[in-house]
Coordinates of C-alpha atoms in Angstrom, one line a residue:
M6 CA 62.9 -23.8 -20.5
S7 CA 60.5 -21.7 -22.7
V8 CA 59.6 -23.5 -26.1
T9 CA 56.8 -21.6 -27.5
R10 CA 55.6 -18.1 -27.9
T11 CA 52.2 -16.3 -28.5
E12 CA 51.0 -13.2 -29.0
E13 CA 47.4 -11.9 -28.0
T14 CA 46.1 -8.6 -29.6
D15 CA 43.8 -6.6 -27.3
E16 CA 42.0 -4.7 -30.1
A17 CA 39.9 -2.8 -27.7
N18 CA 42.9 -1.1 -26.3
N19 CA 45.1 -1.8 -29.7
E20 CA 47.6 -3.8 -27.5
T21 CA 49.8 -7.1 -28.2
T22 CA 50.8 -9.0 -25.3
S23 CA 53.3 -11.7 -25.5
Y24 CA 53.2 -14.9 -23.9
A25 CA 56.2 -17.7 -23.6
Y26 CA 55.4 -21.1 -22.2
D27 CA 57.6 -24.1 -21.0
K28 CA 57.2 -27.8 -22.5
E29 CA 54.4 -28.6 -20.1
D30 CA 52.2 -25.4 -21.4
K31 CA 52.8 -23.3 -18.4
V32 CA 53.5 -19.6 -18.5
T33 CA 56.6 -18.6 -18.1
K34 CA 57.1 -15.0 -19.5
V35 CA 54.4 -12.2 -20.1
T36 CA 55.7 -9.4 -22.2
Y37 CA 53.7 -6.2 -22.7
D38 CA 53.4 -3.5 -25.0
S39 CA 55.0 -1.2 -22.6
G40 CA 58.1 -3.5 -22.0
N41 CA 57.2 -4.3 -18.9
T42 CA 57.4 -8.2 -18.1
T43 CA 56.5 -10.9 -15.5
E44 CA 58.5 -13.8 -15.4
Y45 CA 57.3 -17.3 -13.6
T46 CA 58.9 -19.8 -12.0
Y47 CA 57.7 -23.5 -11.5
D48 CA 58.6 -26.1 -8.6
K49 CA 57.9 -30.0 -9.6
N50 CA 54.6 -29.9 -8.6
N51 CA 53.6 -26.9 -10.9
N52 CA 53.4 -24.4 -7.8
V53 CA 54.6 -20.8 -8.9
T54 CA 57.8 -20.1 -6.7
E55 CA 58.8 -17.2 -8.1
N56 CA 57.2 -13.7 -9.8
Q57 CA 59.6 -11.6 -11.2
I58 CA 58.1 -7.8 -12.2
T59 CA 60.3 -6.0 -14.4
V60 CA 59.2 -2.2 -15.0
G61 CA 61.7 -0.5 -16.6
T62 CA 64.5 -0.3 -14.1
T63 CA 62.6 -1.6 -11.6
T64 CA 62.5 -5.1 -10.7
V65 CA 60.4 -6.8 -8.2
T66 CA 60.9 -10.6 -7.1
Q67 CA 58.6 -12.6 -5.2
G68 CA 59.3 -15.8 -3.8
M69 CA 57.0 -18.3 -2.3
S70 CA 57.8 -21.6 -0.9
Y71 CA 55.5 -24.9 -0.4
D72 CA 55.8 -28.1 2.3
S73 CA 55.4 -31.5 0.8
L74 CA 51.5 -31.2 0.5
D75 CA 51.9 -28.1 -1.3
H76 CA 50.6 -25.8 1.1
L77 CA 51.8 -22.1 0.9
T78 CA 53.8 -21.6 4.0
K79 CA 56.6 -18.8 3.0
I80 CA 56.0 -15.5 0.6
A81 CA 58.9 -13.6 0.6
E82 CA 59.9 -10.2 -1.4
N83 CA 63.2 -9.0 -3.0
G84 CA 65.0 -12.0 -0.5
K85 CA 63.3 -10.6 2.2
D86 CA 60.7 -13.2 4.0
Q87 CA 57.5 -11.7 4.4
T88 CA 54.4 -14.1 5.6
Q89 CA 55.2 -17.6 7.0
F90 CA 52.0 -19.8 7.4
T91 CA 51.4 -23.1 9.4
Y92 CA 48.5 -25.6 8.8
N93 CA 46.9 -28.0 11.3
E94 CA 46.5 -31.8 10.7
N95 CA 43.3 -30.9 8.7
N96 CA 45.1 -29.0 6.1
R97 CA 43.8 -25.6 7.5
V98 CA 45.8 -22.9 8.3
A99 CA 46.7 -22.7 11.3
S100 CA 48.8 -19.4 11.8
Q101 CA 50.2 -16.2 9.4
K102 CA 53.1 -14.6 10.7
N103 CA 54.5 -11.4 9.1
A104 CA 57.7 -9.4 8.8
D105 CA 56.1 -6.8 10.8
G106 CA 55.7 -9.2 14.2
T107 CA 52.1 -9.2 13.5
S108 CA 50.8 -13.0 13.8
T109 CA 47.2 -14.4 13.2
L110 CA 46.3 -17.7 14.7
Y111 CA 43.0 -19.6 13.9
R112 CA 41.3 -22.3 15.8
Y113 CA 38.6 -24.4 14.1
N114 CA 35.9 -27.1 15.8
G115 CA 35.0 -30.9 14.7
A116 CA 33.3 -30.0 12.0
G117 CA 35.9 -27.8 10.3
D118 CA 34.1 -24.4 11.1
I119 CA 36.5 -21.6 12.0
V120 CA 35.6 -20.5 15.9
E121 CA 37.9 -18.0 16.6
V122 CA 40.6 -15.8 15.2
T123 CA 43.2 -14.1 17.3
I124 CA 45.5 -11.4 15.8
L125 CA 48.5 -10.2 18.0
D126 CA 50.8 -7.6 17.6
S127 CA 54.7 -7.9 17.8
N128 CA 54.6 -8.1 21.5
G129 CA 52.3 -10.8 21.4
E130 CA 49.2 -8.6 22.6
K131 CA 45.5 -8.9 21.2
L132 CA 44.9 -6.4 18.3
E133 CA 41.8 -8.5 17.1
H134 CA 39.9 -11.2 18.4
Y135 CA 37.0 -12.9 16.9
E136 CA 34.4 -15.9 18.2
Y137 CA 32.1 -17.8 16.2
A138 CA 29.2 -19.7 16.9
Y139 CA 26.9 -21.7 14.7
D140 CA 23.5 -23.2 14.5
D141 CA 22.3 -26.8 12.9
H142 CA 22.2 -25.7 9.4
G143 CA 26.3 -24.4 9.8
N144 CA 24.8 -20.8 9.7
I145 CA 26.9 -18.2 12.3
T146 CA 24.7 -16.9 14.6
S147 CA 27.1 -14.5 16.6
V148 CA 30.8 -13.3 16.2
Q149 CA 32.6 -11.8 19.4
T150 CA 34.1 -9.2 18.2
P151 CA 36.8 -6.4 19.9
D152 CA 33.7 -3.8 19.9
G153 CA 31.3 -6.5 21.2
T154 CA 28.7 -9.0 19.8
V155 CA 27.4 -9.3 16.5
Q156 CA 24.1 -11.4 16.0
Y157 CA 22.8 -13.0 12.9
T158 CA 19.0 -14.7 12.4
Y159 CA 17.9 -16.6 9.2
N160 CA 14.7 -17.7 7.4
S161 CA 14.0 -21.3 6.0
M162 CA 15.9 -20.5 3.2
D163 CA 19.1 -19.5 5.0
Q164 CA 18.8 -16.0 3.9
L165 CA 20.0 -13.5 6.4
T166 CA 17.1 -11.5 7.8
K167 CA 18.2 -9.8 10.7
E168 CA 21.7 -8.6 12.3
T169 CA 22.4 -6.7 15.9
H170 CA 25.6 -5.0 16.2
P171 CA 27.0 -4.2 19.8
D172 CA 26.0 -0.2 19.2
G173 CA 22.5 -1.6 19.2
T174 CA 21.9 -1.1 15.7
V175 CA 19.8 -3.3 14.1
Y176 CA 19.1 -4.1 10.5
E177 CA 15.9 -6.4 9.2
Y178 CA 15.7 -7.7 5.7
T179 CA 12.7 -9.5 3.7
Y180 CA 12.5 -10.8 0.5
D181 CA 10.5 -12.2 -1.8
A182 CA 9.8 -15.5 -3.4
T183 CA 13.0 -15.3 -5.7
G184 CA 14.9 -13.6 -3.2
N185 CA 14.7 -9.8 -4.1
R186 CA 15.2 -7.6 -0.8
T187 CA 11.8 -6.0 -0.6
S188 CA 12.5 -4.2 2.4
M189 CA 15.4 -3.0 4.8
K190 CA 14.4 -1.6 8.5
V191 CA 17.5 0.1 10.7
T192 CA 17.1 0.8 14.1
E193 CA 19.7 3.1 15.6
D194 CA 20.0 5.4 18.2
G195 CA 16.4 4.9 18.8
S196 CA 15.0 5.8 15.3
T197 CA 13.6 3.3 12.9
T198 CA 14.1 4.0 8.8
T199 CA 12.9 1.5 6.8
T200 CA 13.8 1.1 2.9
D201 CA 11.4 -0.4 0.0
Y202 CA 12.5 -1.8 -2.9
S203 CA 10.1 -2.9 -6.0
Y204 CA 11.1 -5.3 -9.2
D205 CA 10.2 -6.3 -12.4
D206 CA 9.2 -9.8 -13.7
A207 CA 12.6 -10.2 -14.3
N208 CA 13.9 -9.1 -11.3
Q209 CA 15.3 -6.1 -12.2
L210 CA 15.3 -3.2 -9.4
T211 CA 12.8 -0.8 -10.4
S212 CA 12.2 1.8 -7.5
V213 CA 13.6 2.4 -4.0
D214 CA 11.7 4.3 -1.9
G215 CA 10.2 6.2 -4.7
T216 CA 13.5 6.7 -6.7
S217 CA 13.3 5.0 -10.1
Y218 CA 16.3 2.8 -11.4
Q219 CA 16.5 1.9 -15.1
H220 CA 17.6 -0.7 -17.4
D221 CA 18.8 -1.4 -20.4
K222 CA 18.0 -4.1 -23.1
N223 CA 20.6 -6.3 -21.7
G224 CA 19.6 -6.2 -18.2
N225 CA 22.3 -3.7 -17.1
L226 CA 21.2 -1.0 -14.3
T227 CA 21.7 2.7 -16.6
D228 CA 20.3 4.5 -13.6
D229 CA 19.5 4.8 -10.0
G230 CA 18.9 8.7 -9.7
E231 CA 22.5 9.3 -8.5
H232 CA 24.4 7.9 -11.0
T233 CA 24.2 6.7 -14.8
Y234 CA 26.0 4.0 -16.1
V235 CA 27.8 3.1 -19.3
Y236 CA 28.6 -0.5 -20.9
N237 CA 30.4 -2.2 -23.5
A238 CA 29.3 -4.6 -25.9
D239 CA 30.3 -7.2 -23.3
N240 CA 28.2 -5.8 -21.0
R241 CA 30.9 -4.2 -18.9
L242 CA 30.8 -1.0 -17.1
V243 CA 33.0 1.5 -18.8
E244 CA 31.7 4.7 -17.5
V245 CA 29.8 6.0 -14.3
K246 CA 28.8 9.5 -14.6
D247 CA 26.8 12.0 -11.7
A248 CA 23.8 13.5 -11.9
N249 CA 25.2 16.6 -13.9
G250 CA 26.5 14.2 -16.3
D251 CA 30.2 14.5 -15.2
T252 CA 32.4 11.3 -15.4
V253 CA 33.5 9.9 -11.7
V254 CA 35.3 7.3 -13.2
S255 CA 35.8 4.9 -16.4
Y256 CA 37.0 1.9 -16.8
T257 CA 38.7 -0.2 -19.8
Y258 CA 39.2 -4.3 -20.0
R259 CA 41.5 -7.2 -21.5
S260 CA 40.3 -9.5 -23.8
D261 CA 39.8 -11.9 -21.5
G262 CA 37.3 -9.3 -19.4
M263 CA 39.7 -8.4 -16.6
R264 CA 39.8 -4.8 -15.9
K265 CA 43.0 -3.2 -17.6
T266 CA 42.6 0.6 -16.4
K267 CA 40.8 2.8 -13.8
T268 CA 40.6 6.5 -14.7
T269 CA 39.6 9.4 -11.9
S270 CA 40.5 13.0 -12.0
S271 CA 43.5 12.0 -9.9
G272 CA 45.0 9.9 -13.5
T273 CA 44.8 6.6 -14.9
I274 CA 45.9 3.1 -12.6
T275 CA 46.6 0.1 -15.2
F276 CA 46.3 -3.4 -13.1
H277 CA 48.3 -6.0 -13.5
Y278 CA 47.8 -9.6 -12.9
D279 CA 49.3 -13.1 -11.9
E280 CA 48.3 -16.5 -13.3
N281 CA 45.8 -16.2 -10.2
K282 CA 43.8 -13.3 -11.6
N283 CA 45.1 -11.5 -8.6
V284 CA 46.5 -7.7 -9.2
I285 CA 50.0 -8.0 -8.9
Y286 CA 51.0 -4.8 -9.1
E287 CA 49.7 -1.3 -10.7
T288 CA 51.3 1.4 -12.7
D289 CA 50.4 4.6 -13.4
D290 CA 50.4 7.3 -16.6
S291 CA 54.2 7.1 -16.6
N292 CA 54.3 3.3 -16.3
Q293 CA 55.8 3.7 -12.7
I294 CA 55.0 1.3 -10.2
I295 CA 52.5 2.6 -7.8
A296 CA 51.9 -0.9 -5.8
H297 CA 52.5 -4.5 -5.8
Y298 CA 50.5 -7.1 -3.6
T299 CA 51.3 -10.6 -2.4
Y300 CA 48.5 -12.9 -1.8
D301 CA 47.8 -16.3 0.0
H302 CA 46.7 -19.7 -1.5
H303 CA 42.9 -18.4 -1.5
N304 CA 43.7 -15.6 -3.4
L305 CA 43.0 -13.1 -0.5
P306 CA 45.4 -10.1 0.1
V307 CA 48.4 -10.4 2.3
S308 CA 50.7 -7.5 1.8
M309 CA 51.0 -4.2 -0.1
T310 CA 53.9 -2.4 -0.6
R311 CA 53.3 1.5 -1.9
N312 CA 55.4 4.3 -1.8
G313 CA 58.3 2.3 -0.2
E314 CA 56.5 1.0 2.6
T315 CA 55.0 -2.5 3.1
Y316 CA 51.4 -3.0 4.7
Y317 CA 50.1 -6.0 6.2
Y318 CA 46.2 -7.0 5.6
Q319 CA 44.7 -8.1 9.0
K320 CA 41.7 -10.0 8.2
N321 CA 38.6 -11.6 10.2
G322 CA 37.1 -15.0 9.7
H323 CA 35.4 -13.9 6.7
G324 CA 38.3 -12.9 4.9
D325 CA 37.2 -9.0 5.7
V326 CA 40.5 -6.5 6.2
V327 CA 40.0 -5.5 9.8
A328 CA 43.0 -3.4 9.6
L329 CA 46.0 -2.5 7.9
T330 CA 49.5 -2.4 10.2
D331 CA 53.0 -0.9 8.8
S332 CA 56.5 -2.5 8.5
S333 CA 56.9 -1.9 12.4
G334 CA 53.7 -3.5 13.2
S335 CA 51.5 -0.2 14.1
V336 CA 48.1 -0.2 13.1
V337 CA 47.4 2.5 10.6
A338 CA 43.8 1.9 9.2
T339 CA 41.1 0.0 10.7
Y340 CA 37.6 -1.1 8.5
E341 CA 34.3 -1.9 10.0
Y342 CA 31.2 -3.2 7.8
D343 CA 27.9 -4.7 7.8
A344 CA 27.0 -8.3 6.8
F345 CA 26.2 -7.1 3.0
G346 CA 29.7 -5.1 3.2
N347 CA 29.2 -1.6 3.4
V348 CA 31.8 0.0 5.3
I349 CA 29.9 1.5 8.5
D350 CA 33.4 2.7 10.0
E351 CA 37.2 3.7 9.0
T352 CA 39.7 5.1 10.0
G353 CA 42.9 6.2 8.6
S354 CA 44.4 7.7 5.3
V355 CA 46.8 4.9 4.0
E356 CA 45.5 4.4 0.5
N357 CA 44.1 0.9 -0.1
P358 CA 42.2 -1.1 -2.6
Y359 CA 40.9 -4.2 -0.5
R360 CA 37.9 -4.0 2.0
Y361 CA 35.3 -6.5 2.9
A362 CA 35.9 -10.4 2.0
G363 CA 39.1 -9.5 0.5
Y364 CA 37.5 -7.8 -2.7
R365 CA 38.7 -4.5 -4.5
Y366 CA 37.0 -1.6 -3.4
D367 CA 35.8 1.5 -5.6
T368 CA 35.7 4.6 -3.3
E369 CA 34.5 6.6 -6.1
I370 CA 30.9 4.6 -6.5
D371 CA 31.2 2.7 -3.2
M372 CA 31.2 -0.6 -5.0
Y373 CA 33.1 -3.6 -5.2
Y374 CA 34.9 -5.3 -8.5
L375 CA 34.4 -8.8 -8.6
Q376 CA 36.1 -9.5 -11.7
N377 CA 33.3 -10.1 -13.7
R378 CA 30.6 -7.7 -12.3
Y379 CA 30.3 -4.8 -9.8
Y380 CA 28.7 -5.4 -6.6
N381 CA 26.7 -2.5 -4.8
P382 CA 26.3 -3.5 -1.0
E383 CA 23.9 -0.8 -0.3
T384 CA 21.1 -2.6 -2.3
G385 CA 22.7 -6.3 -1.8
R386 CA 22.9 -6.8 -5.9
F387 CA 24.9 -6.6 -8.6
L388 CA 24.3 -3.9 -11.5
T389 CA 24.3 -6.5 -14.2
R390 CA 23.2 -9.8 -14.5
D391 CA 25.1 -13.2 -14.1
S392 CA 25.6 -15.1 -16.6
H393 CA 25.0 -18.4 -14.8
E394 CA 21.6 -20.0 -15.1
G395 CA 21.5 -21.4 -11.4
D396 CA 19.8 -24.7 -10.2
K397 CA 16.2 -25.4 -11.3
D398 CA 15.8 -27.1 -7.6
N399 CA 17.1 -23.6 -6.1
P400 CA 15.0 -20.6 -6.8
L401 CA 17.4 -18.3 -5.4
T402 CA 20.2 -19.2 -7.3
K403 CA 17.9 -18.5 -10.3
N404 CA 18.0 -14.6 -9.6
K405 CA 20.4 -13.1 -11.5
Y406 CA 21.1 -9.9 -9.7
T407 CA 21.4 -10.8 -6.0
Y408 CA 24.5 -11.3 -3.9
V409 CA 25.2 -14.9 -2.7
E410 CA 21.5 -15.9 -2.1
N411 CA 20.8 -13.3 0.7
N412 CA 23.5 -15.0 3.0
P413 CA 26.5 -12.6 2.9
V414 CA 27.6 -14.2 6.3
M415 CA 28.5 -17.4 5.2
K416 CA 29.0 -17.1 1.4
W417 CA 31.5 -15.3 -1.0
D418 CA 31.5 -14.4 -4.6
P419 CA 35.5 -13.6 -5.5
T420 CA 34.5 -13.6 -9.1
G421 CA 30.8 -12.3 -9.6
E422 CA 29.4 -15.4 -10.9
H423 CA 27.6 -17.9 -8.9
S424 CA 29.2 -21.0 -7.5
D425 CA 28.7 -24.3 -8.6
F426 CA 31.0 -26.2 -6.8
S427 CA 28.7 -28.0 -4.7
I428 CA 26.1 -28.8 -7.3
Y429 CA 29.1 -30.4 -9.5
A430 CA 30.6 -32.0 -6.8
Y431 CA 27.0 -33.7 -5.6
I432 CA 27.0 -34.9 -9.3
V433 CA 30.1 -36.1 -9.6
G434 CA 29.9 -38.3 -6.2
L435 CA 26.4 -39.3 -7.3
I436 CA 27.4 -40.8 -10.4
T437 CA 30.2 -42.2 -8.7
A438 CA 28.2 -44.1 -6.2
L439 CA 25.3 -45.0 -8.6
G440 CA 27.5 -45.9 -11.6
G441 CA 29.9 -48.2 -9.8
G442 CA 26.9 -49.8 -7.8
A443 CA 25.2 -50.7 -10.9
V444 CA 28.0 -52.3 -12.5
C445 CA 28.6 -54.6 -9.3
F446 CA 25.1 -55.2 -8.6
W447 CA 25.0 -58.7 -10.2
L448 CA 27.8 -59.5 -7.7
G449 CA 25.3 -59.3 -5.0
P450 CA 23.2 -56.3 -3.1
T451 CA 26.0 -56.3 -0.4
L452 CA 28.8 -55.2 -2.8
F453 CA 26.1 -52.7 -4.4
L454 CA 25.6 -51.1 -1.0
A455 CA 29.2 -51.1 -0.4
V456 CA 30.0 -49.3 -3.4
L457 CA 27.1 -46.8 -3.3
C458 CA 28.2 -45.8 0.5
A459 CA 31.8 -45.5 -0.6
G460 CA 30.8 -43.0 -3.3
L461 CA 28.7 -40.8 -1.2
W462 CA 31.1 -41.0 1.1
F463 CA 33.6 -39.5 -1.4
N464 CA 30.9 -37.1 -2.6
A465 CA 31.1 -35.7 1.3
W466 CA 34.9 -35.6 1.3
F467 CA 35.0 -34.0 -2.5
I468 CA 32.6 -31.3 -1.0
Y469 CA 34.6 -30.6 2.5
N470 CA 37.7 -30.4 0.7
Y471 CA 37.0 -28.4 -1.8
F472 CA 35.4 -25.9 0.2
I473 CA 38.1 -26.0 3.2
Y474 CA 40.8 -25.1 0.0
Y475 CA 39.1 -22.6 -1.7
Y476 CA 37.2 -21.0 0.8
W477 CA 39.1 -21.0 4.3

């Protein structure tokens, strides 16, 4: 039952959004100026069991089911099952089965690392198959793909230094002491091309092969020789212009910083979000639903319904969208990427915003929108500074522009901010161990060591399970 209501005014867009809450302060209904509404229903464990979207006379109802451990087990739309999930004894996803007949099977090693992903068609035949091998640092060294083996090499700081693709194409990267990429050498079809990068003392990219890059006083990239970039007072990208000064794309944002609209020569798309800040549906200039989406418990896209057709996202172990299948299970699009997310091959013409790592991809500028910042895979950098200061003991995290400390094979950044979970978890575990041990020290060193070990064990358990839940 809704017991309270609040209104939030977005001064930038001159709009007011109303929120209704239940007695436990959970949002039950969101009403927009346009009259569109999104209503939420929860179970006793506060899991969302239903999203009901109403746009004009159109209503879309998404239902979610969970097991006794709160694992997402089923997604349905308008009463029809779309996707089902199963889990293994370690709470890892074991399988995903879609209504189009396709399914994905996952296998892990004893350390919990994913070692095999098999995507099957409606007849049980392999569509895609991936096998992963790891080094002693936990980095993936090779991936067996449908096209052959991709190999990866790292330096002592776990930065990717080399990737070799099945067709013989080799990418080699060098970095300075603070993690800035200083060169990229690409060897393809017997010829080699080297790209050199220069930076200032603030780690701002100043040139690429002699082409000058410019930044404003807030550290935002404003000119890369191909495009100019305009930002608002919150340092969010609002417009991109080409070399002639013509607008390529423009954006507006909500008061919480999430992207509200995207305008191109084709028109304006308005984005509407669920409780996890996933785009649940999009509307056009006439307030008609263009597309709506479902997501798994990792907030990776599961399905897209567009023009009356439902498509399913087929993903590898990194979360990259490698194929789209339609409601009959036929492959209608495929995608291939390098390690940093550049699209190196694609087929199909279905309009689809999701690509590498399940990120939203803006084809107009070949960049990814990661909620707080835009990421350019060509340079392996963000356009703007990270708001996080980083870890003083790890210089790579102090660089406010680089993407995932130059280890894109093993890391993700869906919000465009440095992940602090491992540092936080370590501190929590250490305080638990030392604090508890100190209290008990007077009872004897044996008990002290027992509590210390218990705390450190909890620390390791916390990190492992946090990683499992949010990243696999």
